[in-house]
C-alpha positions as protocol buffer text, in pm:
chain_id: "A"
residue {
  index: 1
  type: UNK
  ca { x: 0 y: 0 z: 0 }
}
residue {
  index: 2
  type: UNK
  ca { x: 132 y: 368 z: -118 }
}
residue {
  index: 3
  type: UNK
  ca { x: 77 y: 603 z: 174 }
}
residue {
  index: 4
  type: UNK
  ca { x: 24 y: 995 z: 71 }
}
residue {
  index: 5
  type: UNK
  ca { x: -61 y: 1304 z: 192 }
}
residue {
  index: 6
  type: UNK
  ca { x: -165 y: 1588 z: -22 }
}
residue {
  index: 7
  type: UNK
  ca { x: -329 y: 1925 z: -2 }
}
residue {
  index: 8
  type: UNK
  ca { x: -442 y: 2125 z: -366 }
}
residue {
  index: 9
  type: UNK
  ca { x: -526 y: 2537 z: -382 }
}
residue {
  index: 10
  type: UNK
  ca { x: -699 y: 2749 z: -676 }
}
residue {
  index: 11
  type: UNK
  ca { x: -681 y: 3080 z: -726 }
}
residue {
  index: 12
  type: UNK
  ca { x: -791 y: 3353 z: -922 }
}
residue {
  index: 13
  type: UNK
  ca { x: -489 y: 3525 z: -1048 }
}
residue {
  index: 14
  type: UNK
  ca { x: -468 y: 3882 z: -1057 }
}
residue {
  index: 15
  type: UNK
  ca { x: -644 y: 3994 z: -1472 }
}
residue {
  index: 16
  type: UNK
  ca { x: -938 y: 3703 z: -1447 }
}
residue {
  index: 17
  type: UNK
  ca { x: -1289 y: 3848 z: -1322 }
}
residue {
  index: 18
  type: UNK
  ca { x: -1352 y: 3425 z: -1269 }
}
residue {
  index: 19
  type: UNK
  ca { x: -1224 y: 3150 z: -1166 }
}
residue {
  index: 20
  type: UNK
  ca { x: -1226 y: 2883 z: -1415 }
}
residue {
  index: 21
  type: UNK
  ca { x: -1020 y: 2616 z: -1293 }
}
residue {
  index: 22
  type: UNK
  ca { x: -1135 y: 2306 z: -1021 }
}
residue {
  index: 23
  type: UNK
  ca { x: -936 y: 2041 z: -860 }
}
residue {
  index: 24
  type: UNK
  ca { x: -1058 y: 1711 z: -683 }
}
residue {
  index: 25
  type: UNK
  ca { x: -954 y: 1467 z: -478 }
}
residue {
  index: 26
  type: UNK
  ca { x: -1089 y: 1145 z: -390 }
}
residue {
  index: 27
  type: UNK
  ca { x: -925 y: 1012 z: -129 }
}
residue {
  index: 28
  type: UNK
  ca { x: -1037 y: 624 z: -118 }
}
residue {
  index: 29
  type: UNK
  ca { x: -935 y: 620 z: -531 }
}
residue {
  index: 30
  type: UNK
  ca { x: -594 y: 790 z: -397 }
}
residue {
  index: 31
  type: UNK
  ca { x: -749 y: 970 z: -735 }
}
residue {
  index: 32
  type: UNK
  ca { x: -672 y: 1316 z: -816 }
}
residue {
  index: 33
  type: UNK
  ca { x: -791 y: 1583 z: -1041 }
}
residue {
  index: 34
  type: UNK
  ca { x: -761 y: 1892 z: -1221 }
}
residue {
  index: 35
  type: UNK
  ca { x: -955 y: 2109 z: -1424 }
}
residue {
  index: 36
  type: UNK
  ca { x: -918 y: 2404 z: -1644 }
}
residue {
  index: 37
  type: UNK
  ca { x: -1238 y: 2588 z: -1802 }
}
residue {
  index: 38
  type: UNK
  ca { x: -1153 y: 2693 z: -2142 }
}
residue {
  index: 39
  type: UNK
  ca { x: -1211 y: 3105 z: -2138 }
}
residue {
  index: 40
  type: UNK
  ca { x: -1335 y: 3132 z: -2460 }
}
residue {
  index: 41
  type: UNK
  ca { x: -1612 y: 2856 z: -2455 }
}
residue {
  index: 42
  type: UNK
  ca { x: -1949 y: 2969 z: -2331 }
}
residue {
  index: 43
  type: UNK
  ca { x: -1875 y: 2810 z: -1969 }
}
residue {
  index: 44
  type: UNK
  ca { x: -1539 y: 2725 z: -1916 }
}
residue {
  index: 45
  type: UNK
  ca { x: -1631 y: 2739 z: -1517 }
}
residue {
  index: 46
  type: UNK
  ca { x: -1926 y: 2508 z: -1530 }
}
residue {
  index: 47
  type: UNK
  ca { x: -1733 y: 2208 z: -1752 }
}
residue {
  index: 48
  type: UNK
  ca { x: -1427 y: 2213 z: -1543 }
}
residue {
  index: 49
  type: UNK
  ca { x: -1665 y: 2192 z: -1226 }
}
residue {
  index: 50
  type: UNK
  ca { x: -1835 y: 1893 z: -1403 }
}
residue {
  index: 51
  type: UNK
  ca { x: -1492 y: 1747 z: -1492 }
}
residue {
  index: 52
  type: UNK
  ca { x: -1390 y: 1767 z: -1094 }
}
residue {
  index: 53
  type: UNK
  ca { x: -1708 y: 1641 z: -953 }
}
residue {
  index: 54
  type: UNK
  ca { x: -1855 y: 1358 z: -1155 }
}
residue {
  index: 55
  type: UNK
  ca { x: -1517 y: 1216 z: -1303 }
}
residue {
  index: 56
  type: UNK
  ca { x: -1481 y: 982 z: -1023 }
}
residue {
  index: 57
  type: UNK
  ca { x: -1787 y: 822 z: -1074 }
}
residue {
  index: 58
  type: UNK
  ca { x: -1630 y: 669 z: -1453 }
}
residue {
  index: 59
  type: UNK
  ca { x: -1297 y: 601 z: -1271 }
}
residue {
  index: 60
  type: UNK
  ca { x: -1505 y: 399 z: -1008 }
}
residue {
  index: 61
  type: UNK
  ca { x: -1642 y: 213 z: -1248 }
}
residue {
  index: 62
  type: UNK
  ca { x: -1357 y: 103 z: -1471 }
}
residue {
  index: 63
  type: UNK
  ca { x: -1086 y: 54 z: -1194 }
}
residue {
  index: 64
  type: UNK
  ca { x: -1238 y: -89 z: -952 }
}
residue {
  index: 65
  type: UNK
  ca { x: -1357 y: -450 z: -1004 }
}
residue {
  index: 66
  type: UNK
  ca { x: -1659 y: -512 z: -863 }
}
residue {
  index: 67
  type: UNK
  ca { x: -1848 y: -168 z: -769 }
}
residue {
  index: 68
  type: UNK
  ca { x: -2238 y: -173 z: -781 }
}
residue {
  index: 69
  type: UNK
  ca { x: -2201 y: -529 z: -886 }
}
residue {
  index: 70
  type: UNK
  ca { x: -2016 y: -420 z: -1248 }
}
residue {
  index: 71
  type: UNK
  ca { x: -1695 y: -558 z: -1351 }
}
residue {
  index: 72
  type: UNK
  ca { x: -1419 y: -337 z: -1424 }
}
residue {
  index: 73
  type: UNK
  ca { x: -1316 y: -266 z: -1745 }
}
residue {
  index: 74
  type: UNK
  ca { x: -952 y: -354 z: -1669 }
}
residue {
  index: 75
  type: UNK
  ca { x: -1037 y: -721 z: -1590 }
}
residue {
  index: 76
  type: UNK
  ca { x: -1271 y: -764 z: -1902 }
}
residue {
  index: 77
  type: UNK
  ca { x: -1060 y: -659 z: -2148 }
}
residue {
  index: 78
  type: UNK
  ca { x: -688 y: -667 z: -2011 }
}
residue {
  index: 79
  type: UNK
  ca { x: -633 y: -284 z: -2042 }
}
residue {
  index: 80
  type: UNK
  ca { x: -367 y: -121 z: -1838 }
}
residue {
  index: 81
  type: UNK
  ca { x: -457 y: 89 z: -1499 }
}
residue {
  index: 82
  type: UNK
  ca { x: -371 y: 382 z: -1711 }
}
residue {
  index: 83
  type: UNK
  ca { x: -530 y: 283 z: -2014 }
}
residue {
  index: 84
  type: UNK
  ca { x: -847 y: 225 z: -1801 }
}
residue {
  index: 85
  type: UNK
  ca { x: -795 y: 582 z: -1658 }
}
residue {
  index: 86
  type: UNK
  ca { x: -821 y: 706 z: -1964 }
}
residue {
  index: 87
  type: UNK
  ca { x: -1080 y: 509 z: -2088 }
}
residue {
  index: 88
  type: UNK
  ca { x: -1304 y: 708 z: -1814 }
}
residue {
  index: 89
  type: UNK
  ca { x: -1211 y: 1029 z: -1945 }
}
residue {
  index: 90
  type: UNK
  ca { x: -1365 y: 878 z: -2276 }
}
residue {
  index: 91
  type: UNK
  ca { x: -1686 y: 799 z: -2142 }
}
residue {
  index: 92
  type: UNK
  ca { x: -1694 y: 1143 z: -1916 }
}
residue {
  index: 93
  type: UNK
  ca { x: -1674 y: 1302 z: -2254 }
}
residue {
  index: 94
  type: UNK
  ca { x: -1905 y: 1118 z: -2431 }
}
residue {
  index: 95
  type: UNK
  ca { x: -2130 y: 1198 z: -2166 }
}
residue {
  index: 96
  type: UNK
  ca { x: -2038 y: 1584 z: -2160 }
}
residue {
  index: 97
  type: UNK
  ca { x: -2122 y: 1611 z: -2509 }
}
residue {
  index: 98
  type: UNK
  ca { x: -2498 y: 1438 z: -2487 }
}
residue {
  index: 99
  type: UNK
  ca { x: -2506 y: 1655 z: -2196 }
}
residue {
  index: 100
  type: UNK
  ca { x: -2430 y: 1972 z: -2359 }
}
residue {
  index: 101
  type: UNK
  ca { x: -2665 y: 1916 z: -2667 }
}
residue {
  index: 102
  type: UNK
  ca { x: -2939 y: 1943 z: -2442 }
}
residue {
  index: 103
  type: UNK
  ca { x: -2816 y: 2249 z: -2153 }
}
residue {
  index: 104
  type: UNK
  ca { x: -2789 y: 2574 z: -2296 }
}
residue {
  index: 105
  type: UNK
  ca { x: -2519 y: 2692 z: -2060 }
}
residue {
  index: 106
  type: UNK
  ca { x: -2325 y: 2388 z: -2128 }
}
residue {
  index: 107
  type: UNK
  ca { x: -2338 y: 2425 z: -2522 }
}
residue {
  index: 108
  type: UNK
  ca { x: -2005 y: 2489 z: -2687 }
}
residue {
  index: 109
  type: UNK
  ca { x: -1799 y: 2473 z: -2336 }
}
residue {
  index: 110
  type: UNK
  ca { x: -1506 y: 2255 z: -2281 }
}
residue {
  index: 111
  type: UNK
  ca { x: -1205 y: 2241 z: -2017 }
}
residue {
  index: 112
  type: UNK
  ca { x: -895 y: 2055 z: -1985 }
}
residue {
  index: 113
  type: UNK
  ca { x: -850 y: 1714 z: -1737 }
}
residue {
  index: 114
  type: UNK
  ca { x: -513 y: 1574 z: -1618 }
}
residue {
  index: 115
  type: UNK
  ca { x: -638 y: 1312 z: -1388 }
}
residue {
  index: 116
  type: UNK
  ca { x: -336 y: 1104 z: -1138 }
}
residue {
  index: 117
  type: UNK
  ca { x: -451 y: 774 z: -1000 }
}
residue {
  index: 118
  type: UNK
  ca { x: -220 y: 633 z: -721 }
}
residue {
  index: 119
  type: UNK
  ca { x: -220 y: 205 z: -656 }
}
residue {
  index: 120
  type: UNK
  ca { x: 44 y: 1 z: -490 }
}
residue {
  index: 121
  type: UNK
  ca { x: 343 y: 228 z: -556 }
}
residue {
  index: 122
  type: UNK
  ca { x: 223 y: 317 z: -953 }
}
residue {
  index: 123
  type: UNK
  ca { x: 130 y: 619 z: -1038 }
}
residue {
  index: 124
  type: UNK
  ca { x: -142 y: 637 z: -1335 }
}
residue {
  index: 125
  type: UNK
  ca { x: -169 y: 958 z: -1548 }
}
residue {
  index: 126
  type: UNK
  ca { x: -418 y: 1075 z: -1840 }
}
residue {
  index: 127
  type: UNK
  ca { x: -511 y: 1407 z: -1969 }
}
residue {
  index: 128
  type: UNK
  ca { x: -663 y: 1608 z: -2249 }
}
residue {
  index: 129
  type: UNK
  ca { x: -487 y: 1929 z: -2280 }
}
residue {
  index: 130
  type: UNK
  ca { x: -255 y: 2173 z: -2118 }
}
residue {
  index: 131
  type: UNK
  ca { x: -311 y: 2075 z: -1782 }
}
residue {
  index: 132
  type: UNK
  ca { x: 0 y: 1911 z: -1670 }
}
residue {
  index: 133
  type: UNK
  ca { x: 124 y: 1620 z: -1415 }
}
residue {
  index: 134
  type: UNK
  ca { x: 527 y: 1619 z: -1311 }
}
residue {
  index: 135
  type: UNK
  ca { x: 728 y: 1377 z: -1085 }
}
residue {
  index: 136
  type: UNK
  ca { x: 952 y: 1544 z: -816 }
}
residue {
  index: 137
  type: UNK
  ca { x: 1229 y: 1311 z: -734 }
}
residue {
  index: 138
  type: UNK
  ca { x: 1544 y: 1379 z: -576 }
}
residue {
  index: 139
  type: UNK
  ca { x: 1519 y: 1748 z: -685 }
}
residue {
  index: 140
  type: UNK
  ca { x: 1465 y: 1751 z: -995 }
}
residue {
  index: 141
  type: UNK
  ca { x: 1124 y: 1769 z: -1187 }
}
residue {
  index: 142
  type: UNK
  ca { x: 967 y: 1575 z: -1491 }
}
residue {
  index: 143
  type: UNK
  ca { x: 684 y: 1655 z: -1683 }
}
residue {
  index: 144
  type: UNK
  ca { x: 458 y: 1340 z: -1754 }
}
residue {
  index: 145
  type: UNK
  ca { x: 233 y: 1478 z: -1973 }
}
residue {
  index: 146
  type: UNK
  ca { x: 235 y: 1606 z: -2336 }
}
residue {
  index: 147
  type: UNK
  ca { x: 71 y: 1950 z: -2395 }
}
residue {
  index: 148
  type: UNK
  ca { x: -277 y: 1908 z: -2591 }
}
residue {
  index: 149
  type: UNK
  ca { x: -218 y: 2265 z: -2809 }
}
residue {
  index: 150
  type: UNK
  ca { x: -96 y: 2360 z: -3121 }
}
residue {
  index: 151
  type: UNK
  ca { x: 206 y: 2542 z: -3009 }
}
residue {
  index: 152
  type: UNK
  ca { x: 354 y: 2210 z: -2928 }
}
residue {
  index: 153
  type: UNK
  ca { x: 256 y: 2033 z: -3252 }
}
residue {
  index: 154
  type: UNK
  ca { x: 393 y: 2323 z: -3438 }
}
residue {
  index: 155
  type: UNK
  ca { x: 710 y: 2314 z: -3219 }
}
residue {
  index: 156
  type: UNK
  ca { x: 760 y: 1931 z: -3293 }
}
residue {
  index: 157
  type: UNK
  ca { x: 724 y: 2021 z: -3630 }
}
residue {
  index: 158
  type: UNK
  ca { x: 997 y: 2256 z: -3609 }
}
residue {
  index: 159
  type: UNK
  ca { x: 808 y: 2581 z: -3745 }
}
residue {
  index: 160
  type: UNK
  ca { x: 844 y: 2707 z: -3392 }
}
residue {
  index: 161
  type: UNK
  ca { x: 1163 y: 2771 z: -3188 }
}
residue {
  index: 162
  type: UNK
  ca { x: 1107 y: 2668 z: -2849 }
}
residue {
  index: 163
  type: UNK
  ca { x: 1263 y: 3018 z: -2732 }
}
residue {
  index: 164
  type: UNK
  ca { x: 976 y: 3232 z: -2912 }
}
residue {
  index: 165
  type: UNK
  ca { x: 700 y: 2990 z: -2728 }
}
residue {
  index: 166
  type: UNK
  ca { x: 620 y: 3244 z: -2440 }
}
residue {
  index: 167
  type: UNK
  ca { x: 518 y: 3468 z: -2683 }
}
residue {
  index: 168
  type: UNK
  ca { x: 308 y: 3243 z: -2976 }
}
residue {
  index: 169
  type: UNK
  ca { x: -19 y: 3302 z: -2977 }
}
residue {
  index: 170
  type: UNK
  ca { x: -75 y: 2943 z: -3034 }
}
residue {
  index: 171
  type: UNK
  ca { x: 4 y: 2840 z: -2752 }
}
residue {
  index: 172
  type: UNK
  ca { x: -351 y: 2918 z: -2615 }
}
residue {
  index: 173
  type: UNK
  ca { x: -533 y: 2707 z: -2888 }
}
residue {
  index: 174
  type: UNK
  ca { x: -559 y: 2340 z: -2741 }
}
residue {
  index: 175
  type: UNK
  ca { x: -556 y: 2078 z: -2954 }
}
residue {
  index: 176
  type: UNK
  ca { x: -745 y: 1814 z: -2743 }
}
residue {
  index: 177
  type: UNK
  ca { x: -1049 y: 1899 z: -2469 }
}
residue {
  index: 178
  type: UNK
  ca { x: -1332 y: 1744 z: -2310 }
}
residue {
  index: 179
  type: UNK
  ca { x: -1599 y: 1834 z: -2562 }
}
residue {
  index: 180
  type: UNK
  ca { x: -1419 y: 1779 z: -2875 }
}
residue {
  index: 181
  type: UNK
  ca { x: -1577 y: 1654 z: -3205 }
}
residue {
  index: 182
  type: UNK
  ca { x: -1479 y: 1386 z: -3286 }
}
residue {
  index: 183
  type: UNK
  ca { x: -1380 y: 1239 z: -2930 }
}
residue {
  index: 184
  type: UNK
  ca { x: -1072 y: 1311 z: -2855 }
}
residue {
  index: 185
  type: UNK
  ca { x: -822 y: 1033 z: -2703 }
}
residue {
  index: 186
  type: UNK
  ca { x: -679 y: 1096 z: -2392 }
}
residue {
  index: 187
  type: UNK
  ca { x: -284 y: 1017 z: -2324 }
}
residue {
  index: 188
  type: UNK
  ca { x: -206 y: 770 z: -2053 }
}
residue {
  index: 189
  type: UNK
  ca { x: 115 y: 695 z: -1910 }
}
residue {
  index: 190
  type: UNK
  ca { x: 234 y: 522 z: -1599 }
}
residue {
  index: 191
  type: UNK
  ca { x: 575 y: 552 z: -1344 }
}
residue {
  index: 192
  type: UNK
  ca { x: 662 y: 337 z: -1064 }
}
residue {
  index: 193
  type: UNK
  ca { x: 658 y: 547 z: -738 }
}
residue {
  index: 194
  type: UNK
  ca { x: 962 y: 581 z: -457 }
}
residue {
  index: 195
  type: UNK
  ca { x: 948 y: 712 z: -116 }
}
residue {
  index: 196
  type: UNK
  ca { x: 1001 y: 1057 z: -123 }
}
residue {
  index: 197
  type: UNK
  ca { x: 823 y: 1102 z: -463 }
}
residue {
  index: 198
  type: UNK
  ca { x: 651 y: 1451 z: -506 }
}
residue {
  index: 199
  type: UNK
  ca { x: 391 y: 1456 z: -770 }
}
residue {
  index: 200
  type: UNK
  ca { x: 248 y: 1796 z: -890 }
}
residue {
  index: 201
  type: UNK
  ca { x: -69 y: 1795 z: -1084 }
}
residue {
  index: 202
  type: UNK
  ca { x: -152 y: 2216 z: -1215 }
}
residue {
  index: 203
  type: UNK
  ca { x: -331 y: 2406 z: -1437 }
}
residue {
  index: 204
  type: UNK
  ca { x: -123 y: 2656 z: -1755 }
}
residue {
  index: 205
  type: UNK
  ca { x: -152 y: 2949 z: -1462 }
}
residue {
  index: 206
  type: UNK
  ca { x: 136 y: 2800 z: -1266 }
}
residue {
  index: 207
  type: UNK
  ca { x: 396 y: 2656 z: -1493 }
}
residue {
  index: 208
  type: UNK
  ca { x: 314 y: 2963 z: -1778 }
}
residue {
  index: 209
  type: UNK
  ca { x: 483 y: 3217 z: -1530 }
}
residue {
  index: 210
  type: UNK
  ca { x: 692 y: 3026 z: -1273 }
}
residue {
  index: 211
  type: UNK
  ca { x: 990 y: 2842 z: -1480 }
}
residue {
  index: 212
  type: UNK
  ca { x: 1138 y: 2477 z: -1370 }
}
residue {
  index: 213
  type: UNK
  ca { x: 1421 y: 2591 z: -1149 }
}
residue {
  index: 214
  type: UNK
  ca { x: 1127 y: 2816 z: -961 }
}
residue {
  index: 215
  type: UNK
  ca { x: 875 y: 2512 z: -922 }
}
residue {
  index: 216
  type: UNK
  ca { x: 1183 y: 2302 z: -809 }
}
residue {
  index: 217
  type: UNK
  ca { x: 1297 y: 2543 z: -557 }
}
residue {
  index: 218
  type: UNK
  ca { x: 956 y: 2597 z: -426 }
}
residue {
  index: 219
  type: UNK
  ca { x: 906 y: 2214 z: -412 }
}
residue {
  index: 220
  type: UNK
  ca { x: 1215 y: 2104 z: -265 }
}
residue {
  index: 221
  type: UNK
  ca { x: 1178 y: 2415 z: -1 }
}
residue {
  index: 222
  type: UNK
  ca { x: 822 y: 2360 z: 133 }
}
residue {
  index: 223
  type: UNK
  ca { x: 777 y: 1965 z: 208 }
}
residue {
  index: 224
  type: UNK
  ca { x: 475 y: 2005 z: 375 }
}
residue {
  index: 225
  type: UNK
  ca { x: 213 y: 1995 z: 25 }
}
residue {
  index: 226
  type: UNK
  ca { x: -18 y: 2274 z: 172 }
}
residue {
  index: 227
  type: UNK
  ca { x: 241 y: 2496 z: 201 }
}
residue {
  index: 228
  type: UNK
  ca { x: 428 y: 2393 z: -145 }
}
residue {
  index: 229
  type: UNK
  ca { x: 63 y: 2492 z: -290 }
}
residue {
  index: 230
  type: UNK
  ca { x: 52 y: 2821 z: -101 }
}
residue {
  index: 231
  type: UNK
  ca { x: 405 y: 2869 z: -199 }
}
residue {
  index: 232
  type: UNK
  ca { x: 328 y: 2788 z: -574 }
}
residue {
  index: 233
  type: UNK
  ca { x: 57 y: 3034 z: -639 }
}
residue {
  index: 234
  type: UNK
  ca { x: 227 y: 3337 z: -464 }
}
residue {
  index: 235
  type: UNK
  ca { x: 514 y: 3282 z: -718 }
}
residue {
  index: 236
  type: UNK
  ca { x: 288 y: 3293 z: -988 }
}
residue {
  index: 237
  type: UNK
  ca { x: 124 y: 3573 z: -891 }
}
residue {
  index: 238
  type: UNK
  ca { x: 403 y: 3763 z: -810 }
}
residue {
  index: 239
  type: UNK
  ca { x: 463 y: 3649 z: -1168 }
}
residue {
  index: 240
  type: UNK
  ca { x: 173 y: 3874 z: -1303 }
}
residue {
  index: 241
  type: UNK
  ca { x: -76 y: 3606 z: -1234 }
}
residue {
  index: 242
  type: UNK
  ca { x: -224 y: 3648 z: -1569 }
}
residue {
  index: 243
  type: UNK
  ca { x: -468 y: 3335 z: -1554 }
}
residue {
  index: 244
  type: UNK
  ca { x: -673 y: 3148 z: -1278 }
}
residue {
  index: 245
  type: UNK
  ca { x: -401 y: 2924 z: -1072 }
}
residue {
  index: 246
  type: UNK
  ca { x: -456 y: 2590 z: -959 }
}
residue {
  index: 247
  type: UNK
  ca { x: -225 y: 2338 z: -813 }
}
residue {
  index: 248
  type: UNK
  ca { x: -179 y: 2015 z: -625 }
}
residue {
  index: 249
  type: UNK
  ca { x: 117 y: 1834 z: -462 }
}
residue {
  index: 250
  type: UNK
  ca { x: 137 y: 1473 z: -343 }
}
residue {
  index: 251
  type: UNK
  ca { x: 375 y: 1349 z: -133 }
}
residue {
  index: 252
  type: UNK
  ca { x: 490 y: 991 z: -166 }
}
């Protein structure tokens, strides 16, 4: 059994007149979440609150084996734990979307998920967008996830240097969401877990403004996770705090 403790914050920033972002935790799933509201959808705020509070529910159903007398996807079919994670970001979206059809306010908005699902030492990522998971071992930091937007596509491409990517406009236009047509597939990855492991789950607010030697600092300076998250969001506020912060930190 992986023992953790954990705390998460969100914040408004200092230019947003709303905050957009959630974050979740479910403590018997050791399954954590966040949640970015897109801006420019009609309710950025209300999917990324749907994302956070009815996720669990799909990642009840297809990791655990035998809840409300269902079988678990990962025993029928032989997917991974992280495939299975992200097979209930699938079905979360496929709900969203019949969901949306029918709720004006929900019509046309979308948010980001990165979604972290701790089990006997493993960690278990998946994600649709910008919203980003990283491993804190020993001191340094790794990201685990793959930005959803079309800055990155367009770096890997090699039509954009990395050192003009603070300032491309395309890095706001994501690539993958919760509402996309046609569904869009979530990444999944997996890492084994030590003792002493930090993981950091956070919305584009935080890692935007506050560079890797700043969230490394900050992480290997605060060990207790509330105050690594209090810690985080002052630096990127004192950044400019241009967009809603959110951020959580596990300790292993």
């Amino acid at each position: 059994m992986c023992l953790v403790e954990f705390a998460g914050v969100t914040d408004i920033g200092r230019h947003r007149r709303n905050n957009q972002d959630r974050w979740a935790a479910d403590a018997d799933q050791s399954l954590f979440i966040v949640a970015d509201g897109v801006a420019g959808s009609t309710d950025g705020e209300l999917a990324a609150a749907l994302v956070t509070e009815l996720l669990p529910r799909y990642v009840a159903r297809h990791l655990e084996p035998d809840i409300e007398g269902e079988t678990g996807e990962t025993g029928e079919t032989g997917e991974t734990e992280p495939e299975a994670l992200g097979r209930a970001i699938e079905d979360f979206c496929d709900d969203f979307r019949a969901y949306a059809s029918t709720d004006a306010r929900a019509a046309g908005a979308t948010s980001t998920v990165v979604a972290a699902v701790i089990t006997d030492s493993r960690l278990s990522v998946a994600h649709l967008g910008d919203s980003r998971a990283y491993l804190f071992r020993d001191g340094v930091l790794q990201c685990l996830t793959r930005d959803h937007n079309l800055l990155r596509e367009l770096i890997e491409a090699g039509k954009v240097d990395v050192a003009d990517a603070d300032r491309h406009p395309a890095r706001n236009t994501l690539t993958r969401h919760v509402a996309m047509l046609p569904r869009a597939l979530p990444d999944s990855s997996a890492v084994s877990l030590e003792p002493g492991d930090r993981i950091l789950l956070c919305s584009d607010g935080l890692y935007s403004v506050v560079d890797k030697p700043s969230l490394e600092r900050i992480l290997a300076s605060h060990p207790v996770p509330e105050d690594a998250c209090t810690a985080l969001v002052e630096a990127a506020n004192e950044a400019g705090g241009p967009d809603n912060i959110t951020a959580i930190v596990i300790n292993v």
